[in-house]
C-alpha atoms as one frame of an Amber mdcrd trajectory, in Angstrom:
protein
 117.378  98.478 103.549 114.554  96.321 104.476 112.599  99.438 105.397 112.179
 100.241 101.808 109.849  97.640 100.973 107.373  98.873 103.572 107.816 102.575
 102.782 107.086 101.506  99.236 104.093  99.711 100.410 102.962 102.793 102.333
 103.354 104.771  99.192 101.158 102.557  97.469  98.546 102.356  99.891  98.532
 106.195  99.861  97.521 105.931  96.315  94.423 103.912  97.380  92.201 106.755
  96.866  88.998 104.952  97.104  87.067 108.243  98.091  86.871 110.735  95.516
  87.288 113.187  98.228  90.633 112.104  98.936  91.686 112.276  95.239  93.204
 115.547  94.993  96.276 114.208  93.170  96.492 116.415  90.073  98.130 115.999
  86.931  98.083 116.506  83.215  94.700 117.120  81.729  95.757 114.286  79.230
  95.753 115.260  75.606  94.593 111.631  74.775  91.254 113.175  74.000  88.922
 110.496  73.468  87.876 110.192  69.834  84.411 110.994  68.668  81.740 108.213
  68.664  81.935 107.726  64.908  81.792 104.033  64.194  85.094 102.486  63.423
  85.111 100.666  60.032  84.661  97.174  61.290  87.544  95.289  60.027  86.426
  92.329  57.930  88.251  89.031  57.832  89.029  87.401  54.580  87.391  83.832
  55.174  89.817  82.114  52.663  92.794  82.733  55.077  91.676  82.090  58.638
  95.123  82.401  60.017  95.434  86.067  58.886  94.329  88.652  61.416  91.530
  91.269  60.717  92.540  94.256  58.525  95.307  96.364  60.102  93.531  97.982
  63.170  93.765 101.807  63.365  96.021 103.581  65.890  93.717 106.626  65.778
  90.389 105.036  66.528  89.404 103.288  69.778  89.559  99.600  68.848  86.757
  98.406  71.249  84.176 100.009  68.755  84.778  97.266  66.150  83.206  94.730
  68.267  80.506  95.433  71.037  79.068  91.881  71.128  78.444  90.533  74.765
  81.509  89.106  76.382  82.130  88.241  80.213  85.790  88.631  81.477  86.799
  87.301  84.818  88.899  89.885  86.808  91.020  89.003  89.700  91.406  91.667
  92.449  94.078  90.757  95.058  92.225  92.802  97.509  90.022  90.875 100.103
  88.324  94.109 101.184  86.928  94.956  97.739  83.145  94.894  98.242  81.540
  95.711  94.929  80.193  93.707  92.136  79.959  94.747  88.564  76.553  95.335
  86.944  74.819  96.260  90.252  75.090 100.119  89.472  74.303 102.277  86.556
  77.948 103.137  85.830  79.045  99.614  85.226  75.743  98.798  83.451  76.505
 101.849  81.188  80.048 100.519  80.318  78.714  97.116  79.556  75.865  98.519
  77.310  78.479 100.628  75.505  81.380  98.205  75.074  79.669  94.683  75.383
  82.055  93.855  78.174  80.629  92.396  81.402  83.030  91.568  84.441  82.897
  88.783  86.836  85.252  89.944  89.875  87.025  87.182  91.761  88.188  88.610
  95.080  89.928  86.400  97.762  87.876  85.603 100.914  90.898  85.607 103.316
  94.563  85.862 102.719  95.214  87.370  99.380  98.729  85.849  98.833  97.460
  82.335  99.406  94.703  82.815  96.998  97.028  84.290  94.433  99.746  81.602
  94.879  96.959  78.770  94.406  95.961  80.505  91.211  99.514  80.810  89.918
 100.291  77.278  90.863  97.234  76.062  89.098  98.677  77.498  85.948  95.253
  78.650  85.054  94.543  82.427  85.626  91.552  84.652  85.288  91.425  86.978
  82.156  92.621  90.072  84.185  94.568  90.296  87.234  95.123  93.531  89.362
  97.321  93.505  92.251  99.767  95.885  94.069 102.798  96.482  91.958 104.801
  95.670  95.230 103.457  92.160  95.331 105.718  89.227  94.487 103.007  87.700
  92.414 103.683  90.295  89.688 107.204  88.793  89.129 105.973  85.290  89.670
 103.394  85.572  86.828 105.784  87.209  84.407 108.685  84.832  85.092 106.164
  81.927  84.904 105.215  82.887  81.289 101.578  83.237  82.662 100.783  86.638
  81.231 100.505  88.481  77.796 102.936  91.156  76.786 100.555  94.165  76.527
 102.860  95.866  73.783 102.614  92.622  71.576  98.698  92.334  72.127  98.580
  96.166  71.211 100.682  95.642  68.015  98.580  92.968  66.862  94.995  93.975
  67.770  94.980  97.493  68.943  97.641 100.079  68.297  95.247 102.676  69.832
  96.849 101.423  73.219  99.915 103.349  72.399  97.983 106.334  71.956  96.629
 106.222  75.424  99.463 104.708  77.344 101.985 107.101  78.910 105.433 106.248
  77.332 107.123 107.011  80.780 104.969 104.410  82.438 105.607 101.934  79.710
 109.258 102.723  80.055 109.251 102.125  83.752 107.395  98.844  83.313 109.408
  97.443  80.595 111.134  94.267  81.519 114.484  92.770  80.582 113.057  90.973
  77.690 111.731  94.507  76.237 108.076  93.724  77.033 105.524  95.430  79.053
 103.242  93.104  81.222 101.276  95.282  83.371  99.961  98.964  83.525  99.623
 100.970  86.592  96.759 102.902  88.118  97.264 106.255  90.210 100.627 106.656
  88.661 102.381 109.993  88.354 105.784 110.238  86.706 108.477 112.735  87.806
 107.410 114.826  84.718 103.905 115.019  86.225 105.533 116.075  89.521 107.380
 118.809  88.025 104.137 120.232  86.529 101.631 119.586  89.302 103.704 118.707
  92.457 102.340 121.691  94.533  98.768 120.341  94.058  99.642 116.700  95.098
  98.477 115.408  98.446  99.538 112.561 100.498  97.637 109.855 102.312  99.692
 109.950 105.401  98.461 111.819 108.301  98.464 112.149 112.088  94.952 112.738
 113.260  93.336 113.443 116.692  89.624 113.492 117.725  88.758 117.075 117.449
  86.601 117.512 120.596  89.093 115.644 123.018  92.119 117.417 121.572  90.357
 120.873 122.083  89.282 119.735 125.557  92.926 118.998 126.643  93.953 122.304
 125.455  95.177 121.617 121.805  98.736 120.609 122.900 101.864 120.580 120.463
 102.397 116.704 119.771 105.593 117.233 117.868 108.078 116.412 120.661 108.055
 113.204 122.658 107.285 114.975 125.863 104.154 116.764 124.190 103.028 113.542
 122.501 103.033 111.415 125.556 101.582 114.107 127.715  98.683 114.652 125.353
  97.926 110.785 125.268  98.059 110.797 128.907  95.918 113.885 129.485  93.310
 112.349 126.955  93.093 109.127 128.740  92.703 110.938 132.179  90.000 113.260
 131.188  88.197 110.696 128.917  88.861 107.244 130.282  85.811 105.786 128.514
  84.087 106.629 125.160  80.300 105.556 125.401  81.074 103.051 128.110  84.160
 101.507 126.425  87.920 102.211 127.340  89.541 104.948 125.246  92.240 103.788
 122.956  94.998 106.734 123.098  96.751 105.804 119.969  95.775 104.094 116.878
  98.388 102.559 114.542  98.185 100.415 111.278  97.864  96.686 112.093 101.016
  94.831 113.232 101.416  91.979 110.503 103.978  89.047 110.246 106.375  91.577
 108.569 105.948  94.624 110.664 103.784  97.768 110.971 103.410 100.419 108.312
 102.852 103.265 110.893 106.068 102.234 112.633 108.224 102.028 109.557 108.320
 104.274 106.358 105.344 106.166 107.807 106.866 107.637 111.109 110.259 107.980
 109.370 108.546 110.210 106.888 107.147 112.317 109.727 110.578 112.487 111.116
 111.775 113.656 107.826 114.531 111.005 107.855 116.455 111.004 104.496 115.934
 108.175 102.028 119.488 108.518 100.597 122.730 110.256 101.659 125.330 111.431
  98.871 123.643 109.069  96.325 123.701 106.059  98.752 120.473 104.437 100.175
 120.282 105.182 103.775 119.102 102.705 106.379 116.426 104.878 107.820 115.697
 102.489 110.644 119.242 103.053 112.244 118.689 106.795 112.388 118.745 108.058
 116.006 115.532 110.169 115.544 113.738 106.876 114.751 115.095 105.059 117.725
 114.293 108.138 119.880 110.449 107.824 118.891 110.369 104.013 119.221 111.584
 104.658 122.682 108.856 107.277 123.218 106.302 104.791 122.269 107.922 102.253
 124.646 107.621 104.831 127.447 103.929 105.506 126.369 103.282 101.742 126.717
 104.928 101.521 130.157 102.603 104.241 131.350  99.492 102.282 130.133  98.926
 104.497 127.089  99.135 101.969 124.316  96.042  99.770 124.428  96.302  96.003
 123.961  93.804  96.359 121.072  96.524  97.976 118.818  98.692  94.878 118.844
  95.971  92.484 117.668  93.290  94.498 115.610  93.051  94.172 111.934  91.631
  96.962 109.628  88.118  95.772 109.925  88.270  96.008 113.835  89.897  99.433
 113.599  87.055 100.562 111.374  84.639  99.673 113.933  86.562 101.401 116.632
  86.898 104.592 114.476  83.245 104.824 113.971  82.701 104.534 117.770  85.253
 107.389 118.131  87.349 105.229 120.496  90.813 106.440 119.261  92.186 109.642
 120.663  94.998 109.950 118.137  96.009 107.834 115.031  99.082 107.660 112.936
  97.031 106.386 109.929  96.084 106.852 106.266  93.300 109.236 105.756  91.830
 107.449 102.891  91.688 104.154 104.962  89.062 105.573 107.179  87.292 108.016
 104.972  83.973 106.152 105.066  84.012 106.076 108.799  85.017 109.724 108.922
  81.978 110.658 106.851  79.848 108.608 109.243  81.239 110.444 112.227  80.779
 113.812 110.594  77.027 113.104 109.941  76.630 112.214 113.702  78.545 115.238
 115.142  80.914 117.547 113.318  82.826 117.986 116.670  83.720 114.379 117.208
  85.653 113.925 113.961  89.320 113.313 113.449  91.415 116.289 112.134  95.053
 116.282 111.160  97.595 118.029 113.208 101.375 118.286 113.342 102.578 114.997
 114.792 105.842 113.348 115.833 108.780 115.418 114.365 112.553 115.159 114.559
 114.595 117.235 117.101 114.687 120.303 114.549 111.031 119.998 114.225 111.341
 119.814 110.467 108.349 119.465 108.277 107.529 115.868 107.340 108.557 114.440
 104.047 105.397 112.451 103.111 105.033 110.134 100.123 103.480 111.651  97.175
 102.388 110.032  94.063 104.966 108.013  92.177 105.450 106.452  88.806 104.785
 102.828  90.030 101.293 103.840  91.039  99.273 101.661  93.337  98.252  98.727
  91.476  99.247  97.099  88.167  96.856  95.076  85.862  97.894  92.132  83.675
  96.216  90.126  80.975  96.681  86.446  81.454  97.783  83.829  78.731  94.535
  82.067  79.467  92.418  85.013  78.393  89.211  84.085  76.502  89.601  86.766
  73.886  92.946  88.516  73.483  91.651  91.045  71.013  88.647  92.206  73.168
  90.895  92.062  76.357  93.432  94.516  74.995  90.795  96.711  73.440  88.939
  96.943  76.576  92.179  97.702  78.510  92.742 100.655  76.138  89.334 101.916
  76.543  89.824 101.975  80.351  92.968 103.822  80.043  91.620 106.405  77.500
  90.217 109.702  78.450  86.749 108.387  77.405  86.958 105.327  79.640  88.288
 107.483  82.456  85.370 109.814  82.169  82.962 106.958  82.080  84.095 105.302
  85.145  84.678 108.562  87.059  81.619 110.663  86.193  79.339 107.743  85.241
  76.539 108.141  82.708  75.250 111.683  81.746  71.972 112.496  83.423  72.416
 109.717  85.954  75.332 110.614  88.117  76.485 113.671  86.348  75.401 116.483
  84.004  76.775 119.539  82.527  76.116 122.291  85.211  77.204 125.742  84.787
  79.086 124.726  81.499  81.185 122.119  83.359  80.703 118.360  83.453  80.222
 117.530  87.143  78.541 115.225  89.498  74.851 116.018  90.246  74.509 117.759
  93.665  72.507 114.837  95.413  75.034 112.290  93.965  78.001 114.287  95.407
  76.123 114.513  98.675  75.502 110.843  98.973  79.347 110.247  98.113  80.255
 112.408 100.993  77.939 110.920 103.388  77.584 107.327 102.630  80.151 105.900
 100.265  79.089 102.338 100.300  75.552 103.244  99.579  77.006 105.612  96.662
  79.095 102.713  95.114  75.760 100.583  94.765  73.492 103.351  93.654  75.856
 105.118  91.328  79.061 103.177  90.931  80.954 106.257  89.516  83.819 108.255
  91.160  86.077 105.229  90.570  83.966 102.599  92.537  86.142 100.482  90.012
  89.426 101.825  90.435  91.484  99.196  88.550  92.797 101.652  85.972  92.002
 105.026  87.563  94.401 107.884  86.336  93.951 110.786  88.675  95.985 113.105
  86.440  93.264 112.780  83.645  90.239 112.865  86.057  91.483 115.892  87.921
  89.645 117.995  85.436  86.346 116.735  86.745  87.365 116.357  90.431  85.071
 118.383  92.619  86.452 120.513  95.390  86.879 118.578  98.470  84.385 119.084
 101.289  84.784 118.812 105.085  85.607 116.587 106.871  88.100 115.273 104.283
  89.211 118.598 103.135  91.206 119.484 106.244  93.141 116.173 106.259  94.003
 116.604 102.580  95.086 120.226 102.995  97.347 119.504 105.895  99.433 117.331
 103.655  99.763 119.948 100.859 103.331 121.019 100.424 104.687 118.264 102.630
 104.675 115.701  99.772 107.900 114.311  97.960 108.229 112.172  94.724 109.649
 108.773  95.646 109.627 107.041  92.242 113.275 106.204  92.330 112.932 104.271
  95.527 110.104 102.039  94.109 110.779  98.565  92.850 114.245  98.114  94.398
 113.565  95.015  96.334 114.811  91.572  95.145 112.563  88.749  93.979 111.392
  86.652  96.792 112.900  83.403  95.571 116.510  85.023  94.900 119.174  84.769
  97.586 118.686  88.449  98.421 114.919  87.927  98.390 115.134  85.194 100.862
 117.454  87.324 103.186 114.931  90.176 103.032 111.862  88.097 103.923 113.827
  86.656 106.911 114.686  90.350 107.923 111.071  91.409 107.429 109.803  88.441
 109.673 112.347  89.343 112.292 110.963  93.000 112.029 107.380  91.707 112.507
 108.465  89.837 115.640 110.678  92.634 116.945 108.585  95.705 116.759 105.921
  94.654 119.413 108.697  93.476 121.641 110.265  96.855 121.456 107.133  98.629
 122.397 106.406  96.168 125.172 109.983  96.183 126.733 109.681  96.736 130.435
 112.809  99.230 130.595 114.801 101.410 128.318 117.775  98.991 129.189 115.627
  96.028 128.005 114.628  98.081 124.773 118.300  98.720 124.027 119.139  95.057
 124.377 116.382  93.906 122.015 117.370  96.654 119.605 121.199  95.854 119.561
 120.224  92.181 119.035 117.919  93.050 116.228 120.442  95.122 114.331 123.173
  92.429 114.785 120.615  89.636 113.664 119.860  91.699 110.478 123.701  91.931
 109.744 124.168  88.256 110.361 121.206  87.293 108.031 122.988  89.123 105.306
 121.538  92.743 105.271 124.685  94.008 103.445 123.817  91.815 100.412 120.266
  93.020 100.207 121.378  96.587 100.498 123.965  96.146  97.733 121.179  94.782
  95.529 118.746  97.685  96.344 121.510 100.257  95.617 122.057  98.878  92.112
 118.348  98.925  91.353 118.177 102.390  92.820 120.843 103.708  90.526 119.065
 101.873  87.416 115.827 103.658  88.418 117.574 106.990  88.551 118.840 106.263
  84.974 115.503 105.080  83.770 113.877 108.229  85.088 116.557 110.450  83.568
 117.581 111.846  86.972
């Protein structure tokens, strides 16, 4: 079931709601109402017993208020693309002024895993660490005893943590030793889903360039014939975009382990089931999936898959999106939101719009990844943290409704005000957010420029209505999302027997996908495919699937399903 790991990764990326506009995930208006500002009775330490902790901290009062003296924490973000610094903008300045906490971000310059593994190997970690929950580093740090149990820190220094933490999320992230080491962002439990599922949106879209799509007659692209026909017509009518060759189809980047667009993503569009009769289903073996991979092979044979797509990384894609060089893309809408805003400013006709994309033979609606309990990232506090007490108290503040409001709306009078009786972004602020996100991040820093602990269910109460061109993409996904919490975190540890098998299968997939698309004939495709399936079996796929099945069943029990 090697596909799972990628569909999980997609799910996660889906949650990467960097743009407020893309944040329409709704949820409970948390009843963890931030407490009033009345100063906490600062706990005094009896000087005669230095080993004793301060007087018992209160579970009802935000702990951070007891000490707002200046402190700087190092915070590692395992995302090379993160461009912002703390303290440049008024929002982070406001949080520092209020809490005393300043942050020095550490962001890898290149390969994230290399940087993280180096840090782990050194045995000396920054104070806070944020990484995708699906990253192996999470388990490595916990198993290596490099991170603090958040529940123990909270019991000792800040019981207020338990007031602002979601018990379902704590339960989900509780390890075998009974401790919780990381807390997620952008997480929605199945309970949240029951309440607000119809308002949730997905990040997964199939988009086309509006003017070109209309010029070729707005064709139905749900069938292989319609899909390839549209790519062909677009290339014939618009061979060049501003003097450069058109790229008929854009996909997520090909990596060592595969391609997100060509795995869980397209499988969701084809509504391929994730399980059948309580057994995890190997979606990759589904005839609908093979049919569409063959369709893409056919497109390539007709010269409709540009060489670019096999080599470009996200940064190159972003440049080409701004140039409008793609006709169609099977891509995550939040990953190109900033570029979409730029295109819209230049010409509202040359933007990308979501349309119905590849579908199964019955033309069923897609089953897109909605929010899940695992969220997007988890944040951990290292054993090397310079001040345990301040660290857990700051984390609780960020998780609380007060912290959420501070990082989402920013400082009152600067990025938001009470307008028509509602706390909301000032019009000029919202306008900049929609037109130039990177300038907005530096000028205001609100709307989760700093997303490490974002809780979209709390901030939904302040979320402005989406505007075009983002709204159309978001709305297209409504009603097509499904909860996939039970399929999260079912992969084995990388250093376990099953984990070693799975990583070999992923490497095999990474090598095989481009070969399938580039096969010179359907017969050659069939040969590569049969060989691929056989190699997976020989590597020990059944052993990995048995492991994942057990984890999946445990997850269902954990979630009370």
